[in-house]
Amino acid sequence: MSDFPYLGNRISLISSSQIRYEGILYTIDTVQGTVTLAQVRSFGTEDRPTERPVAERDEIYDFIVFRGSDIKDIKLCSVQKPYDDPAIVEVSRYETLVSRYAAYVRLLDQ
């Protein structure tokens, strides 16, 4: 099984700037301390108290990489099982394999 069973599920994240983002959990890089969401929408600061309010945006970002230390709150919005088959141990998409390989290459370059 994956070390991160919620990859591929919808996540709601609030940054330290009080901005809420919602997207698909794409990767968690424990070495870099980052969380990457795919198909991300910004809901702005909504009603959260802040010195710099930010409006909601309609734009959908392909990916946003967040620094873990700047994440104030993170919640699972929905859990999607790709298949209900006990024979399946792990499911991965091509993009996930490529990103894991890229992270591995970055580690080798250090």
C-alpha positions as a Markdown table, in Angstrom:
| # | Residue | x | y | z |
|---|---|---|---|---|
| 1 | Met | 0.0 | 0.0 | 0.0 |
| 2 | Ser | 1.0 | 3.6 | -0.5 |
| 3 | Asp | 2.6 | 5.5 | 2.4 |
| 4 | Phe | 0.0 | 8.3 | 1.6 |
| 5 | Pro | -3.3 | 6.5 | 1.1 |
| 6 | Tyr | -5.2 | 9.8 | 0.4 |
| 7 | Leu | -3.3 | 10.6 | -2.8 |
| 8 | Gly | -5.9 | 11.3 | -5.6 |
| 9 | Asn | -8.6 | 12.5 | -3.1 |
| 10 | Arg | -10.0 | 16.0 | -2.9 |
| 11 | Ile | -8.4 | 18.1 | -0.1 |
| 12 | Ser | -9.2 | 21.5 | 1.4 |
| 13 | Leu | -6.2 | 23.4 | 2.6 |
| 14 | Ile | -5.9 | 26.7 | 4.4 |
| 15 | Ser | -2.6 | 28.6 | 4.1 |
| 16 | Ser | -1.0 | 30.7 | 6.9 |
| 17 | Ser | -2.3 | 33.7 | 4.9 |
| 18 | Gln | -5.9 | 32.4 | 5.6 |
| 19 | Ile | -6.5 | 31.5 | 2.0 |
| 20 | Arg | -8.5 | 28.3 | 1.3 |
| 21 | Tyr | -7.5 | 26.1 | -1.6 |
| 22 | Glu | -9.2 | 23.0 | -2.8 |
| 23 | Gly | -7.7 | 20.4 | -5.1 |
| 24 | Ile | -6.7 | 16.8 | -5.6 |
| 25 | Leu | -3.8 | 15.6 | -3.4 |
| 26 | Tyr | -1.1 | 14.9 | -5.9 |
| 27 | Thr | 2.1 | 14.4 | -3.9 |
| 28 | Ile | 3.6 | 14.8 | -0.5 |
| 29 | Asp | 7.3 | 15.3 | -0.5 |
| 30 | Thr | 8.7 | 14.5 | 3.0 |
| 31 | Val | 12.2 | 15.5 | 2.0 |
| 32 | Gln | 11.3 | 19.0 | 0.7 |
| 33 | Gly | 8.4 | 19.4 | 3.2 |
| 34 | Thr | 5.9 | 20.2 | 0.5 |
| 35 | Val | 2.3 | 19.2 | -0.4 |
| 36 | Thr | 1.2 | 19.4 | -4.1 |
| 37 | Leu | -2.4 | 19.8 | -5.1 |
| 38 | Ala | -3.6 | 19.3 | -8.7 |
| 39 | Gln | -6.7 | 21.0 | -10.3 |
| 40 | Val | -6.6 | 23.7 | -7.6 |
| 41 | Arg | -9.1 | 26.5 | -7.0 |
| 42 | Ser | -8.6 | 29.4 | -4.6 |
| 43 | Phe | -11.6 | 30.4 | -2.5 |
| 44 | Gly | -9.7 | 33.4 | -1.0 |
| 45 | Thr | -9.9 | 34.3 | 2.7 |
| 46 | Glu | -13.7 | 34.0 | 2.8 |
| 47 | Asp | -14.8 | 35.1 | 6.3 |
| 48 | Arg | -11.5 | 34.4 | 8.1 |
| 49 | Pro | -10.0 | 37.3 | 9.9 |
| 50 | Thr | -6.9 | 38.7 | 8.1 |
| 51 | Glu | -5.2 | 42.0 | 7.5 |
| 52 | Arg | -5.1 | 41.3 | 3.7 |
| 53 | Pro | -8.4 | 39.9 | 2.4 |
| 54 | Val | -8.1 | 37.9 | -0.8 |
| 55 | Ala | -11.1 | 37.4 | -3.2 |
| 56 | Glu | -12.2 | 34.0 | -4.5 |
| 57 | Arg | -10.9 | 33.2 | -8.0 |
| 58 | Asp | -12.6 | 31.2 | -10.8 |
| 59 | Glu | -9.3 | 30.1 | -12.3 |
| 60 | Ile | -8.3 | 26.5 | -12.0 |
| 61 | Tyr | -4.5 | 25.9 | -11.5 |
| 62 | Asp | -3.0 | 22.7 | -12.8 |
| 63 | Phe | -0.7 | 22.4 | -9.8 |
| 64 | Ile | 0.2 | 24.3 | -6.7 |
| 65 | Val | 3.1 | 23.3 | -4.4 |
| 66 | Phe | 2.6 | 24.4 | -0.8 |
| 67 | Arg | 5.4 | 24.6 | 1.8 |
| 68 | Gly | 4.2 | 22.4 | 4.6 |
| 69 | Ser | 5.2 | 24.9 | 7.3 |
| 70 | Asp | 2.8 | 27.4 | 5.7 |
| 71 | Ile | -0.2 | 25.1 | 5.9 |
| 72 | Lys | -2.5 | 26.1 | 8.7 |
| 73 | Asp | -5.2 | 23.5 | 8.2 |
| 74 | Ile | -5.8 | 20.6 | 5.8 |
| 75 | Lys | -8.9 | 18.5 | 5.5 |
| 76 | Leu | -10.0 | 15.5 | 3.4 |
| 77 | Cys | -13.1 | 16.5 | 1.4 |
| 78 | Ser | -13.9 | 13.2 | -0.2 |
| 79 | Val | -12.4 | 9.7 | -0.4 |
| 80 | Gln | -12.5 | 7.9 | -3.7 |
| 81 | Lys | -11.6 | 4.3 | -4.1 |
| 82 | Pro | -10.6 | 3.6 | -7.6 |
| 83 | Tyr | -11.7 | 0.0 | -7.5 |
| 84 | Asp | -13.4 | -2.3 | -5.0 |
| 85 | Asp | -11.2 | -5.3 | -5.6 |
| 86 | Pro | -9.3 | -7.0 | -2.8 |
| 87 | Ala | -6.7 | -8.3 | -5.3 |
| 88 | Ile | -5.4 | -4.7 | -5.9 |
| 89 | Val | -2.6 | -3.7 | -3.6 |
| 90 | Glu | -1.8 | -0.3 | -5.1 |
| 91 | Val | -3.1 | 1.9 | -7.9 |
| 92 | Ser | -0.9 | 4.6 | -9.5 |
| 93 | Arg | -1.4 | 6.9 | -12.4 |
| 94 | Tyr | 1.4 | 7.6 | -14.9 |
| 95 | Glu | 1.7 | 11.2 | -13.7 |
| 96 | Thr | 2.3 | 10.0 | -10.1 |
| 97 | Leu | 5.0 | 7.6 | -11.3 |
| 98 | Val | 6.7 | 10.4 | -13.2 |
| 99 | Ser | 6.6 | 12.8 | -10.2 |
| 100 | Arg | 8.0 | 10.1 | -7.9 |
| 101 | Tyr | 10.8 | 9.5 | -10.4 |
| 102 | Ala | 11.5 | 13.2 | -10.7 |
| 103 | Ala | 11.7 | 13.5 | -6.9 |
| 104 | Tyr | 14.1 | 10.5 | -6.9 |
| 105 | Val | 16.3 | 12.2 | -9.5 |
| 106 | Arg | 16.4 | 15.4 | -7.4 |
| 107 | Leu | 17.6 | 13.4 | -4.4 |
| 108 | Leu | 20.4 | 11.9 | -6.5 |
| 109 | Asp | 21.5 | 15.3 | -7.7 |
| 110 | Gln | 21.9 | 16.6 | -4.1 |
